[in-house]
XYZ file of C-alpha atoms in Angstrom:
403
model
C 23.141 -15.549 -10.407
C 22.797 -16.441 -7.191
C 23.442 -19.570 -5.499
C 20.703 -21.759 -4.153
C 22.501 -25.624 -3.788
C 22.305 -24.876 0.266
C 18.567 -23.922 0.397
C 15.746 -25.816 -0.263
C 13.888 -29.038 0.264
C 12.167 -29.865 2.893
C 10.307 -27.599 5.312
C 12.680 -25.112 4.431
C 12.284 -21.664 4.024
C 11.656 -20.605 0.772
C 10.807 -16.978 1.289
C 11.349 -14.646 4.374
C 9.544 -11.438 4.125
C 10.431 -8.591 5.977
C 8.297 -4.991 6.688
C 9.066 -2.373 9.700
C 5.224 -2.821 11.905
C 2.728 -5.259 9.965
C -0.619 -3.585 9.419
C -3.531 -5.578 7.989
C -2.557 -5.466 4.622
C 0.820 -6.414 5.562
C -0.951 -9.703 6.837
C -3.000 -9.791 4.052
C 0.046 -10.255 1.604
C 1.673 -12.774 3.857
C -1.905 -14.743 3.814
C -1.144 -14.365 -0.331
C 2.245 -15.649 0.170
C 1.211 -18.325 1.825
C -1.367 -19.649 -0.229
C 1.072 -19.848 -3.249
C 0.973 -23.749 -4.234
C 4.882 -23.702 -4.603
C 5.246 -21.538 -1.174
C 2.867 -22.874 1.114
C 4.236 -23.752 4.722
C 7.852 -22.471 3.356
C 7.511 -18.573 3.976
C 8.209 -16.530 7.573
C 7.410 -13.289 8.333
C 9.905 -10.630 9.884
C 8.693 -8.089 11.812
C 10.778 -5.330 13.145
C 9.246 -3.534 16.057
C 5.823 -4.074 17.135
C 4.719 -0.506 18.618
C 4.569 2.308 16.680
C 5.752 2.321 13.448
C 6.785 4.714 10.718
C 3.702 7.239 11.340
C 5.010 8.787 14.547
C 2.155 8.931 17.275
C 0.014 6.728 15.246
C -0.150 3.434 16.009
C -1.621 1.176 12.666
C -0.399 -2.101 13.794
C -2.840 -5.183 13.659
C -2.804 -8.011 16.284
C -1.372 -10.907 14.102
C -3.395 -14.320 13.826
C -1.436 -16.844 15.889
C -0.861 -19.488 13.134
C 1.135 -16.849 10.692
C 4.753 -17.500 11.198
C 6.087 -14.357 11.956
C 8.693 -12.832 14.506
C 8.547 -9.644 15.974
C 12.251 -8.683 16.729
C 10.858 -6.126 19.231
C 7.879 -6.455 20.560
C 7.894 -3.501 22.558
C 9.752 -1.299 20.130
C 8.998 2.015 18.405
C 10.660 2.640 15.533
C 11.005 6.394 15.727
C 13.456 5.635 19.021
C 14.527 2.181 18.203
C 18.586 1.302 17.615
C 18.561 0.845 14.067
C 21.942 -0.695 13.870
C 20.390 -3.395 17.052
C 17.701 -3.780 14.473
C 19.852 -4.459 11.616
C 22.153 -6.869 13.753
C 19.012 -9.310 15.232
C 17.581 -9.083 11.348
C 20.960 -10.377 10.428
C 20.729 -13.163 13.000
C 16.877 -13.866 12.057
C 18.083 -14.257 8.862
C 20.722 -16.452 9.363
C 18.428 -18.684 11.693
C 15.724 -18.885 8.648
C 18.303 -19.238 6.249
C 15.657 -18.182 3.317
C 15.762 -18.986 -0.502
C 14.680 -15.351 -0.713
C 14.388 -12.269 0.959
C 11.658 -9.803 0.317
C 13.106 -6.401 1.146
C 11.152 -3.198 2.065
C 12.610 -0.526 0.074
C 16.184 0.638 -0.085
C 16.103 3.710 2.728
C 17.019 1.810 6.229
C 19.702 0.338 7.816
C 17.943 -2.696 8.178
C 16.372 -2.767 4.790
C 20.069 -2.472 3.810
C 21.267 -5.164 5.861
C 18.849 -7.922 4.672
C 19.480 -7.084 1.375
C 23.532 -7.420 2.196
C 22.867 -10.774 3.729
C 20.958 -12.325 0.909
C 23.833 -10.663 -1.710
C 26.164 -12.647 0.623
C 24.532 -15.658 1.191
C 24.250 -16.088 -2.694
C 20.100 -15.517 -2.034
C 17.292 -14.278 -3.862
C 17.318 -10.456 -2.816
C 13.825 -9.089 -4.451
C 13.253 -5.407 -3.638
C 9.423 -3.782 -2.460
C 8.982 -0.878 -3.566
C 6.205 1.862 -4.678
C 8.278 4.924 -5.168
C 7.903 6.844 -8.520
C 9.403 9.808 -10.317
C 6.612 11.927 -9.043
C 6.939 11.339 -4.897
C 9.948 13.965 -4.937
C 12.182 16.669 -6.472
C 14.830 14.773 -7.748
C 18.252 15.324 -7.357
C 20.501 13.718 -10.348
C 23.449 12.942 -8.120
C 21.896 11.193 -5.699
C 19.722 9.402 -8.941
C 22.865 8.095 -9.408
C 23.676 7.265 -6.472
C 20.695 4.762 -5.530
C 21.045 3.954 -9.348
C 24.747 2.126 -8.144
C 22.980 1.222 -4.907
C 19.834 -0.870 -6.224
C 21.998 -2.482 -8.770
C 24.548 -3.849 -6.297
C 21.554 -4.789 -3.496
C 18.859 -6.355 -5.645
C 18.470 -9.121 -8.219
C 14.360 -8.613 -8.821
C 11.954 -6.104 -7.645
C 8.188 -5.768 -6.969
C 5.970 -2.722 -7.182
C 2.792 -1.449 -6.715
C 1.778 -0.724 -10.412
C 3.182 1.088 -14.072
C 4.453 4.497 -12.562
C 6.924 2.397 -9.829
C 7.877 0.198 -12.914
C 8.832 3.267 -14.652
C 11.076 4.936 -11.729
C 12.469 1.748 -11.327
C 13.573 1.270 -15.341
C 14.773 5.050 -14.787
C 16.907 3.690 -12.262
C 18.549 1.068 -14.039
C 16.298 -1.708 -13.826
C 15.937 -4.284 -16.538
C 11.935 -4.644 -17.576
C 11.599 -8.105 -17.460
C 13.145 -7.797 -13.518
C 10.346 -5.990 -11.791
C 7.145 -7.603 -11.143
C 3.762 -5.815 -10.055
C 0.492 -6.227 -7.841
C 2.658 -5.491 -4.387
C 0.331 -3.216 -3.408
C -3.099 -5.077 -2.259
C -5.886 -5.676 0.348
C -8.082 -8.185 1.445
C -10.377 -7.725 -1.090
C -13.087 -10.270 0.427
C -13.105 -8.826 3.842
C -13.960 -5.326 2.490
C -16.581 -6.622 -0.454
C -18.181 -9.202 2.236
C -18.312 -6.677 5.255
C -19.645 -3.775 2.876
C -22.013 -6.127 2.023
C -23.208 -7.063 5.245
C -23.084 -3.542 6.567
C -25.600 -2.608 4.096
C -27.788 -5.834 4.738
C -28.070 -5.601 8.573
C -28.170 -1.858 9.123
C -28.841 1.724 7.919
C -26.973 4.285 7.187
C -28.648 6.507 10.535
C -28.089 4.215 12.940
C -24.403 4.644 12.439
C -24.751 8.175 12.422
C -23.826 8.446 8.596
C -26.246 10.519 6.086
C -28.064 9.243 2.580
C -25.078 10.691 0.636
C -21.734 11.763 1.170
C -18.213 11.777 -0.123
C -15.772 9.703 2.203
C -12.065 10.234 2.613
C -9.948 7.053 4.787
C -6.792 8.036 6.062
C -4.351 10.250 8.006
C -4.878 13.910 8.279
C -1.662 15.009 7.321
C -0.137 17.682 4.677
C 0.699 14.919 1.892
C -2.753 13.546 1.894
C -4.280 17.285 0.924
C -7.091 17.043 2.986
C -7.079 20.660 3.913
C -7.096 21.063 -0.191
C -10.225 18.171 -0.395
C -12.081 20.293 2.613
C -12.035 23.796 0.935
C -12.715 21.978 -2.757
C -16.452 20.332 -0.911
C -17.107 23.590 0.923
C -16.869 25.646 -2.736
C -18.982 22.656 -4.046
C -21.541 22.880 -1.537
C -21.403 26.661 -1.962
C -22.368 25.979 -5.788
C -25.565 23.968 -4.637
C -23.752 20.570 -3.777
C -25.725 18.578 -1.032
C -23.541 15.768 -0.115
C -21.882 15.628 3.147
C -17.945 14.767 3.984
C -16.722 12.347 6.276
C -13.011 12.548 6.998
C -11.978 9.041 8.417
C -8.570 9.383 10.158
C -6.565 11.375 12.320
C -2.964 13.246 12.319
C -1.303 16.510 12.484
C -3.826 18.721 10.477
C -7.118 17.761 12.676
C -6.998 20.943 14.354
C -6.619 22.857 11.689
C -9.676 21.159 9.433
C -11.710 21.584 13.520
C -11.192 25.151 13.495
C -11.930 25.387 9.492
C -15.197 24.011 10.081
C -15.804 25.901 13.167
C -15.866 28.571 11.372
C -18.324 27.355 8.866
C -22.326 27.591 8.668
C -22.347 23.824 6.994
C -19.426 23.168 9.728
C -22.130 19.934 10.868
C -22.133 18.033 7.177
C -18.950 17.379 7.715
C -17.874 14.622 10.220
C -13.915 13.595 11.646
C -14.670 10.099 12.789
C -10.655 9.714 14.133
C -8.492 6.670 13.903
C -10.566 3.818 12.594
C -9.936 0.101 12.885
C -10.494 -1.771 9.490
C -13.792 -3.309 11.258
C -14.932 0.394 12.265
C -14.354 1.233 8.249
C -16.847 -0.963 7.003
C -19.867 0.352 8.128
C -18.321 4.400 6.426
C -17.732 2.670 3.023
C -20.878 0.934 2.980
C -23.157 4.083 3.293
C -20.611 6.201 0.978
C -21.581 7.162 -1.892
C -18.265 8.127 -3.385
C -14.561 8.111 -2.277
C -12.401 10.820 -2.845
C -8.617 10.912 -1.981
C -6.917 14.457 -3.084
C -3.097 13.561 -2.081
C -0.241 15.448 -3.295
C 2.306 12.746 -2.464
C 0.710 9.361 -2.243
C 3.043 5.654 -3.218
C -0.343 4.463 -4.122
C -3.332 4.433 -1.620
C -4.530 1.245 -0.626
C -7.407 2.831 0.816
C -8.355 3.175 -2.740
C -8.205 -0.781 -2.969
C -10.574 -0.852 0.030
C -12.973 1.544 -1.125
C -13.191 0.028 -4.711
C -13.513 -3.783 -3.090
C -16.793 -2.234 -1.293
C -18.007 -0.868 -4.470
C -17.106 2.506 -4.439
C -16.478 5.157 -7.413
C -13.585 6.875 -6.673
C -11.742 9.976 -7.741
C -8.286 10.978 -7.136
C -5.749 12.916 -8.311
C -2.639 11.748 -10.535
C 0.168 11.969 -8.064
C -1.323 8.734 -6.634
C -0.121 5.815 -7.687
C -2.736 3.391 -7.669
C -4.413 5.852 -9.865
C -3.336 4.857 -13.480
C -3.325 1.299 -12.631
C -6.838 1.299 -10.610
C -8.960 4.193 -12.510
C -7.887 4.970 -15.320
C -9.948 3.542 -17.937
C -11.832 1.840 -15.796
C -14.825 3.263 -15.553
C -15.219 3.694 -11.371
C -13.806 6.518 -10.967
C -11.892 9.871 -12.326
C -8.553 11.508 -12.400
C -7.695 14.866 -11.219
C -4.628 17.495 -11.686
C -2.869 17.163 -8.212
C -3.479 20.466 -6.233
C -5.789 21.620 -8.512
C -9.127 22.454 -6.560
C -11.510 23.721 -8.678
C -10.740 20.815 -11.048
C -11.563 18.580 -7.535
C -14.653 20.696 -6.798
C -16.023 20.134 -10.552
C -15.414 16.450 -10.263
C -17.205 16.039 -7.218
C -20.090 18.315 -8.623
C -19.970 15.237 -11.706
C -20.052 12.503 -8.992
C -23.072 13.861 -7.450
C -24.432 14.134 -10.660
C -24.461 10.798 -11.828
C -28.046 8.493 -11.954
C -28.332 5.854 -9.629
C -27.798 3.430 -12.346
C -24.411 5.111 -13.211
C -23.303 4.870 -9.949
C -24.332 1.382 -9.779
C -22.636 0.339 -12.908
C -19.527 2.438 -11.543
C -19.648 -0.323 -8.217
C -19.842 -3.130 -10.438
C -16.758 -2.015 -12.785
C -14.521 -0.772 -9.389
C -15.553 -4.636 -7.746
C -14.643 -5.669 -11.255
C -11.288 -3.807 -11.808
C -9.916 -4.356 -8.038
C -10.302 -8.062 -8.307
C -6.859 -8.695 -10.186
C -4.868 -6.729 -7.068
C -5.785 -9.471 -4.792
C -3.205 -10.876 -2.266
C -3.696 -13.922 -3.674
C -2.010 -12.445 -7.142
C 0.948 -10.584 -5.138
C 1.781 -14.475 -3.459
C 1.417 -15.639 -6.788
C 3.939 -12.877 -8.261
C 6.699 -13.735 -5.815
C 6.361 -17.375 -5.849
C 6.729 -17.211 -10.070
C 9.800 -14.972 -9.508
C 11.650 -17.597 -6.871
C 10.503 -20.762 -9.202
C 12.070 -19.090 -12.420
C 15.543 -18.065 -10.482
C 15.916 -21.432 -8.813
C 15.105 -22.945 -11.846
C 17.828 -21.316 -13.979
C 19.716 -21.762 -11.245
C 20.050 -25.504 -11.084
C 20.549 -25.595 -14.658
C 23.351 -23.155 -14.418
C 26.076 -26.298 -13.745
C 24.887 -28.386 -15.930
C 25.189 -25.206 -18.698
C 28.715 -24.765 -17.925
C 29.337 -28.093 -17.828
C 28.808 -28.410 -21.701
């Protein structure tokens, strides 16, 4: 049980949360953190570098509003060539200069990661894992199973995950039930309902260069996110009759590759690469959609799929997502396919297409309707109920022993 009679009080810090280069939905959760009644003004934000982050050549890093408290420990930094163990040493100091109830940890794979879970372990804090990893992500080897089996048990006293498939890994792994906590993985929810909304009000879908209806895909064009596979899937559907376009939001590694696909291709034109989008530039692409599709082979969760189903969107997506059994199934937006199956892909967009107007519409209503529990609201909520109920048991703890 760890020991919280130093912390507290005050303007203390409750709750120091830490993640590698903070995109908006990174300061989106903090916002939820911060609103928590028994957080508010007691939570700081960590940082690590402030260039590009984990998606090498890719730069997804918002411009953070000037009243959240958080440090960047370098500003200037990459992570792909930053000193991990210089990283790990000035999180160590951060740490010790916030001196935190708890420490919110970004997964279990870095040396810094590591090290902020070490210092809360020896500071007697609150170490509470993030995580979205499930069974599915990887082959799994059982030695090295056991190995972060040993590992999350000696780092970690709680954890929190996107949804029911990380729970699961995580209860593979040794984790008690009643220890994890969900709803990590959220958006701002208002920005993309309100800005859909507006998009829609004030504008068409020609004058942004968008046609009546087409399937929309937000993300990076790279091998994981299969959108090679979700290209060749469309072009059989429109070869079957389909009529909707494709707009591929994003760029990456495989943007040549889908350029010279389509070069080759008499419908090559119904199918648009917009590049790297800001959230802002999104709005106005998941406004006009008509449905979203994301075809990943290896995907945590997809919180594009949060974004698309906060601007009323019907989604489909395959299983090896892991928002997927938490966000669509049974839910009535959207549909599940077999991962890298792409004739099952190309029948469920034929069914999307298919769909009245008024099925569509009631397929917005239950998406708006189903995304409005993952709010970041909820995730501050989650953490702040997890921190309450340690410290609580924790200041009983002397008087237990005492009797």
């Amino acid at each position: 049980m760890p020991d919280l009679k130093q912390s507290g009080g005050g303007g203390a810090c409750r709750v120091a949360v830490i993640w590698i280069d903070w995109y908006p939905y990174h300061v989106a959760r903090m916002q939820g953190l911060c609103s928590a009644p028994t957080l508010s003004g007691r939570v700081s934000g960590v940082e690590l570098v402030g260039g590009v982050g984990v998606h090498a050549g890719l730069k997804f890093r918002a411009d953070l509003p000037g009243d959240l408290p958080v440090t960047t420990l370098m500003p200037e930094g990459n992570w792909s060539t930053a000193n991990h163990w210089k990283l790990a040493w000035m999180l160590w100091r951060q740490l010790d200069r916030l001196n935190p109830e708890a420490v919110l940890v970004p997964g279990y794979y870095t040396l810094p990661g590591i090290a902020a879970a070490l210092w809360a372990r020896l500071h007697g804090r609150i170490s509470i894992l993030m995580t979205e990893s499930a069974a599915y992500d990887h082959a799994r080897r059982p030695g090295r199973e056991l190995l972060k089996r040993l590992m999350l048990r000696a780092l970690f006293d709680r954890a929190v995950v996107g949804g029911r498939d990380h729970a699961e890994y995580l209860r593979q792994l040794g984790f008690a039930p009643e220890s994890v906590s969900r709803f990590y993985d959220v958006v701002d929810n208002d920005y993309f309902a309100a800005g859909a909304a507006e998009a829609r009000r004030a504008s068409s879908a020609q004058q942004h260069n968008l046609r009546e209806r087409y399937f929309l895909y937000v993300g990076r064009l790279a091998p994981e996110k299969n959108v090679a596979g979700l290209l060749r899937a469309w072009l059989q559907y429109r070869a079957e009759g389909g009529t909707w376009d494709l707009v591929l939001a994003g760029d990456g590694p495989e943007r040549l590759l889908l350029e010279e696909t389509l070069s080759r291709s008499e419908i090559g034109d119904s199918v648009r690469i917009t590049g790297l989008c800001t959230a802002k530039q999104l709005l106005p692409l998941y406004a006009f959609a008509s449905a979203f599709v994301l075809a990943s082979t290896r995907e945590p969760w997809g919180l594009v799929v949060n974004e698309a189903m906060a601007s009323g969107l019907p989604v489909i997506a395959t299983d090896h997502c892991g928002c997927a059994n938490d966000l669509l199934r049974d839910s009535g937006c959207g549909e599940i396919v077999p991962v890298g199956n792409e004739p099952a892909l190309t029948l469920a967009l034929h069914r999307m297409a298919q769909h009245t107007p008024a099925t569509r519409a009631a397929m917005a209503r239950a998406a708006r309707e189903r995304i409005r529990d993952f709010s970041p609201w909820r995730f501050g909520l989650e953490v702040a109920s997890v921190v309450d109920r340690i410290q609580a048991h924790a200041q009983r703890w002397p008087q237990e022993e005492a009797l």
